[in-house]
Coordinates of C-alpha atoms and ligand atoms in Angstrom, one line a residue:
M1 CA -7.9 6.9 24.7
V2 CA -6.3 8.4 21.6
Q3 CA -3.0 7.1 22.8
E4 CA -4.3 3.6 23.2
R5 CA -5.9 3.7 19.7
V6 CA -2.6 4.8 18.2
R7 CA -0.6 2.3 20.1
S8 CA -2.7 -0.7 19.1
R9 CA -2.7 0.4 15.5
V10 CA 1.1 0.6 15.5
E11 CA 1.4 -2.8 17.3
E12 CA -0.7 -4.3 14.5
E13 CA 1.5 -2.7 11.9
N14 CA 4.9 -3.5 13.4
G15 CA 6.1 -4.7 16.7
R16 CA 9.0 -2.3 16.7
G17 CA 7.1 0.7 18.0
W18 CA 6.1 4.2 16.9
I19 CA 9.6 5.7 16.5
S20 CA 12.7 3.8 17.3
L21 CA 16.4 3.8 16.6
E22 CA 18.2 0.6 17.4
G23 CA 22.0 0.6 17.6
V24 CA 22.3 3.4 15.0
D25 CA 25.7 4.6 13.9
F26 CA 26.1 7.3 11.2
V27 CA 29.6 7.7 9.7
R28 CA 30.7 10.3 7.1
S29 CA 34.2 11.1 5.9
K30 CA 35.5 8.5 8.4
K31 CA 33.9 10.5 11.2
E32 CA 31.5 8.8 13.6
I33 CA 28.8 11.5 13.8
L34 CA 26.3 9.3 15.7
R35 CA 27.3 6.3 17.7
R36 CA 25.2 3.4 19.0
I37 CA 22.0 5.5 19.4
S38 CA 19.1 3.5 20.8
W39 CA 16.0 5.6 21.3
R40 CA 12.3 4.8 21.5
V41 CA 9.4 7.3 21.2
E42 CA 6.0 6.1 22.3
P43 CA 2.7 7.5 21.1
G44 CA 1.6 10.4 23.2
Q45 CA 5.2 11.5 24.1
H46 CA 6.8 14.7 22.8
W47 CA 10.6 14.9 22.8
A48 CA 13.2 17.6 22.9
V49 CA 16.7 16.8 21.6
V50 CA 19.4 18.9 23.3
G51 CA 23.2 19.0 23.0
A52 CA 26.2 21.3 22.2
N53 CA 27.0 22.5 18.7
G54 CA 28.1 19.6 16.6
S55 CA 26.8 16.9 18.9
G56 CA 24.7 15.3 16.1
K57 CA 21.2 16.7 16.7
T58 CA 20.4 17.7 13.1
T59 CA 21.9 14.5 11.8
L60 CA 19.5 12.6 14.1
L61 CA 16.5 14.5 12.7
L62 CA 17.6 13.9 9.1
L63 CA 17.7 10.1 9.9
L64 CA 14.2 10.3 11.3
A65 CA 12.8 11.9 8.2
G66 CA 14.7 9.4 5.9
Y67 CA 16.9 12.1 4.3
L68 CA 19.9 10.2 5.6
W69 CA 20.4 6.5 6.0
P70 CA 22.2 4.9 9.0
T71 CA 25.5 3.3 8.5
R72 CA 24.5 0.6 10.9
G73 CA 21.3 -0.1 12.9
A74 CA 17.6 0.2 12.2
V75 CA 15.3 3.2 12.0
T76 CA 11.5 2.8 12.5
V77 CA 9.3 5.8 12.1
L78 CA 5.5 5.8 12.5
G79 CA 5.6 2.1 12.8
K80 CA 7.4 1.6 9.5
T81 CA 10.9 0.3 9.3
F82 CA 13.1 2.0 6.7
G83 CA 14.1 -0.3 3.9
Q84 CA 10.6 -1.9 4.0
V85 CA 8.6 1.2 3.1
D86 CA 8.2 3.8 0.3
L87 CA 9.9 6.8 1.9
R88 CA 8.2 9.4 -0.3
E89 CA 4.8 8.1 0.9
L90 CA 6.0 8.0 4.6
R91 CA 7.3 11.6 4.3
K92 CA 3.7 12.8 3.6
S93 CA 3.0 12.0 7.2
I94 CA 6.1 13.8 8.5
G95 CA 6.2 17.6 8.8
W96 CA 9.6 19.2 8.8
V97 CA 10.5 22.7 10.0
G98 CA 14.2 23.8 10.0
S99 CA 17.0 25.3 8.0
F100 CA 17.6 22.1 6.0
L101 CA 14.2 22.9 4.3
Q102 CA 14.5 26.7 4.4
E103 CA 17.7 26.7 2.4
R104 CA 16.0 24.8 -0.4
I105 CA 13.1 27.3 -0.9
P106 CA 13.5 29.6 -3.9
P107 CA 13.3 33.2 -2.8
G108 CA 10.7 34.0 -5.4
Q109 CA 8.3 31.3 -4.3
R110 CA 4.8 32.4 -3.3
P111 CA 4.2 31.4 0.3
L112 CA 0.7 30.2 -0.5
D113 CA 2.2 27.6 -2.9
L114 CA 4.9 26.8 -0.4
I115 CA 2.2 25.8 2.2
V116 CA 0.1 23.9 -0.3
G117 CA 3.3 22.0 -1.4
G118 CA 3.3 20.5 2.2
K119 CA 0.4 18.2 1.1
F120 CA 2.7 16.6 -1.5
A121 CA 5.9 16.7 0.6
S122 CA 7.4 18.8 -2.2
I123 CA 8.8 22.3 -2.6
G124 CA 8.6 22.7 -6.4
V125 CA 6.3 21.0 -8.9
F126 CA 3.5 18.9 -7.5
D127 CA 0.2 17.4 -8.4
A128 CA -2.6 19.8 -9.2
P129 CA -3.8 21.3 -5.8
T130 CA -7.6 21.7 -5.4
E131 CA -9.4 24.9 -4.3
A132 CA -10.0 23.0 -1.0
D133 CA -6.1 22.7 -0.6
Y134 CA -5.7 26.5 -1.1
E135 CA -8.5 27.1 1.4
K136 CA -6.8 24.8 3.9
A137 CA -3.5 26.6 3.4
R138 CA -5.1 30.0 4.0
R139 CA -6.8 28.6 7.2
L140 CA -3.4 27.3 8.5
A141 CA -1.7 30.6 7.7
R142 CA -4.4 32.5 9.6
R143 CA -4.0 30.1 12.5
L144 CA -0.2 30.7 12.5
G145 CA -0.7 34.5 12.1
C146 CA 1.1 34.8 8.8
D147 CA -1.8 35.2 6.4
H148 CA -1.0 38.9 5.7
V149 CA 2.1 38.0 3.6
L150 CA 0.8 35.0 1.6
E151 CA 1.4 36.8 -1.7
S152 CA 4.8 38.3 -1.0
P153 CA 7.9 36.5 -2.4
Y154 CA 9.2 34.1 0.3
G155 CA 12.7 35.7 0.1
V156 CA 11.4 39.0 1.5
L157 CA 9.7 37.6 4.6
S158 CA 11.1 38.2 8.0
Q159 CA 12.6 35.2 9.8
G160 CA 9.5 35.0 12.1
E161 CA 7.2 35.0 9.0
K162 CA 9.3 32.3 7.3
Q163 CA 9.2 30.1 10.4
R164 CA 5.4 30.4 10.6
M165 CA 5.1 29.6 6.9
L166 CA 7.2 26.5 7.4
I167 CA 5.0 25.3 10.3
A168 CA 1.8 26.0 8.3
R169 CA 3.4 24.0 5.4
A170 CA 4.3 21.2 7.8
L171 CA 0.7 21.0 9.1
M172 CA -0.8 20.9 5.5
C173 CA -0.4 17.1 5.4
D174 CA -1.9 16.6 8.9
P175 CA 1.4 15.0 10.0
R176 CA 1.6 12.3 12.5
L177 CA 5.2 13.3 13.3
L178 CA 6.3 17.0 13.3
I179 CA 10.1 17.5 13.4
L180 CA 11.3 21.0 14.5
D181 CA 15.0 21.9 14.1
E182 CA 15.5 25.1 16.1
P183 CA 12.2 26.6 15.0
C184 CA 12.7 29.7 17.2
S185 CA 16.1 30.7 15.8
G186 CA 16.1 34.3 14.7
L187 CA 12.8 35.2 16.4
D188 CA 12.4 38.2 18.8
V189 CA 11.3 37.4 22.3
V190 CA 7.6 38.1 21.7
A191 CA 7.5 36.1 18.4
R192 CA 9.3 33.3 20.1
E193 CA 6.7 33.1 22.9
R194 CA 3.9 33.2 20.4
L195 CA 5.5 30.3 18.4
L196 CA 6.1 28.3 21.5
A197 CA 2.5 28.8 22.6
T198 CA 1.4 27.5 19.1
L199 CA 3.7 24.4 19.5
D200 CA 2.5 23.8 23.0
A201 CA -1.1 23.8 21.9
L202 CA -0.3 21.4 19.1
G203 CA 1.5 19.1 21.6
T204 CA -1.5 19.1 24.0
S205 CA -4.1 18.6 21.3
P206 CA -5.5 15.0 21.5
D207 CA -5.1 14.2 17.8
G208 CA -2.0 16.4 17.2
P209 CA 1.3 15.0 15.8
T210 CA 4.2 13.6 17.8
L211 CA 6.6 16.5 18.3
V212 CA 10.4 16.1 18.1
L213 CA 12.2 19.5 18.8
V214 CA 15.9 20.3 18.6
T215 CA 16.8 23.4 20.6
H216 CA 19.8 25.0 22.3
H217 CA 17.6 26.8 24.8
L218 CA 16.0 24.8 27.6
E219 CA 13.3 27.4 28.1
E220 CA 11.9 26.5 24.7
I221 CA 11.0 23.0 26.1
T222 CA 7.4 23.9 26.9
P223 CA 5.2 21.8 29.3
A224 CA 3.8 19.8 26.3
F225 CA 7.3 18.2 25.9
S226 CA 7.5 15.1 28.2
H227 CA 10.9 13.7 27.4
V228 CA 14.4 14.8 26.5
L229 CA 17.3 13.1 24.7
L230 CA 20.7 14.6 25.6
L231 CA 23.5 14.1 23.1
K232 CA 27.2 14.5 23.5
D233 CA 29.7 13.9 20.7
G234 CA 27.2 11.8 18.8
R235 CA 26.4 9.6 21.8
C236 CA 23.3 9.5 23.9
L237 CA 24.3 10.9 27.3
A238 CA 20.8 10.6 28.9
H239 CA 17.3 10.1 27.7
G240 CA 13.9 9.8 29.4
P241 CA 11.3 12.0 31.2
K242 CA 12.6 15.6 31.2
D243 CA 12.9 16.1 35.0
G244 CA 15.4 13.3 35.2
V245 CA 17.4 14.4 32.2
L246 CA 17.6 18.2 32.6
T247 CA 19.8 18.1 35.8
A248 CA 22.8 20.3 36.4
E249 CA 25.0 17.2 36.4
N250 CA 23.9 16.0 33.0
L251 CA 24.1 19.5 31.5
Q252 CA 27.6 20.0 32.9
E253 CA 28.6 16.7 31.3
A254 CA 27.0 17.7 27.9
F255 CA 28.3 21.3 27.7
G256 CA 31.6 20.9 29.7
L257 CA 30.8 23.7 32.2
P258 CA 29.2 23.8 35.6
M259 CA 25.5 24.7 34.9
H260 CA 22.8 26.3 37.0
V261 CA 19.3 25.0 36.2
E262 CA 16.1 26.6 37.4
R263 CA 12.5 25.5 36.9
R264 CA 9.9 28.2 36.6
G265 CA 6.3 28.2 35.2
G266 CA 6.7 24.6 34.0
R267 CA 9.8 25.5 32.0
Y268 CA 13.6 25.2 32.6
W269 CA 16.2 27.9 32.4
A270 CA 19.9 27.1 32.3
H271 CA 23.1 29.2 32.4
P272 CA 26.7 28.5 33.1
K273 CA 27.7 29.0 36.7
N274 CA 31.0 30.7 35.8
P275 CA 30.6 32.0 32.3
S276 CA 34.3 33.1 31.9
Ligands
ATP301 N1 28.3 14.9 5.6 C1 29.1 15.2 6.6 N2 30.4 14.9 6.4 C2 31.3 15.2 7.5 N3 30.9 15.6 8.7 C3 29.6 15.9 8.8 C4 28.6 15.7 7.8 N4 27.4 16.1 8.3 C5 27.6 16.5 9.6 N5 29.0 16.4 9.9 C6 29.6 16.8 11.2 O1 28.9 16.0 12.2 C7 28.8 16.8 13.4 C8 27.3 16.8 13.8 O2 26.6 17.7 12.9 P1 25.1 18.2 13.2 O3 24.7 19.2 12.2 O4 24.3 17.0 13.3 O5 25.3 18.8 14.7 P2 24.2 19.6 15.6 O6 24.2 19.1 16.9 O7 22.9 19.8 14.9 O8 25.0 21.0 15.6 P3 24.5 22.6 15.8 O9 23.9 22.6 17.1 O10 25.7 23.4 15.6 O11 23.4 22.8 14.7 C9 29.4 18.1 13.1 O12 30.7 18.1 13.6 C10 29.4 18.2 11.6 O13 30.5 19.0 11.1

């Protein structure tokens, strides 16, 4: 029902779909970082993006959030085609969690202000927040389990606390798209499971945002994720429903080593067959 409502709204706005890349190339310093990427995300789907180091995953996410511009091809996000839309406005509907943002946060920033800034898609100065904004930020921090460090400087927080703050910040604008670039990096095994459970709950909530997750670890693709895009050297090697993409053959092609893939508890676990 929710999916149908979203779909019809998008079709009214723009025939190009919810999120789509059409024939996208991205070139920097004469290097083709992404090549002929065509990808479509429909409302109600959640995607994981997988590939070896340097295959182009973060670049793809930066294109989705409008932080980078394609050299060729068209990018449509939330039914809006870049070039025909005010990106600053569009970004208020896109939550971002990842090192690209983390590196830009001043170590002295108060986490409560960091979360509130998510409403304005801004890290530093923003319009005057209301008491209701602060109350919402505290509520999100409680939901993410990081409300005990809201007054400590951001720079002293543990990696797990920083990641939780970033997710709370991303949810501050009630995003329609949540982009997660390796959100579990640096987390211990328990913190990782807790974070994954939070993401899975978001993904299964009927009015939750579309999730796009970059990960190196297949076990982080929780049941809420329905689809996978597999990248190799800037090209799309495979994409579609995750069962069809996360095969030993595809992963061997992507990572260059024979892989063993197991499915347990609705999740996938992969390791090289002959690690040496
Ligand atoms: N501005 C740039 N100029 C030149 N090369 C770049 C630029 N940005 C990215 N690259 C290169 O493009 C490739 C893809 O980078 P990207 O960060 O998207 O990969 P990734 O799949 O996210 O890697 P990782 O898994 O290691 O985080 C890398 O080889 C990187 O060095």
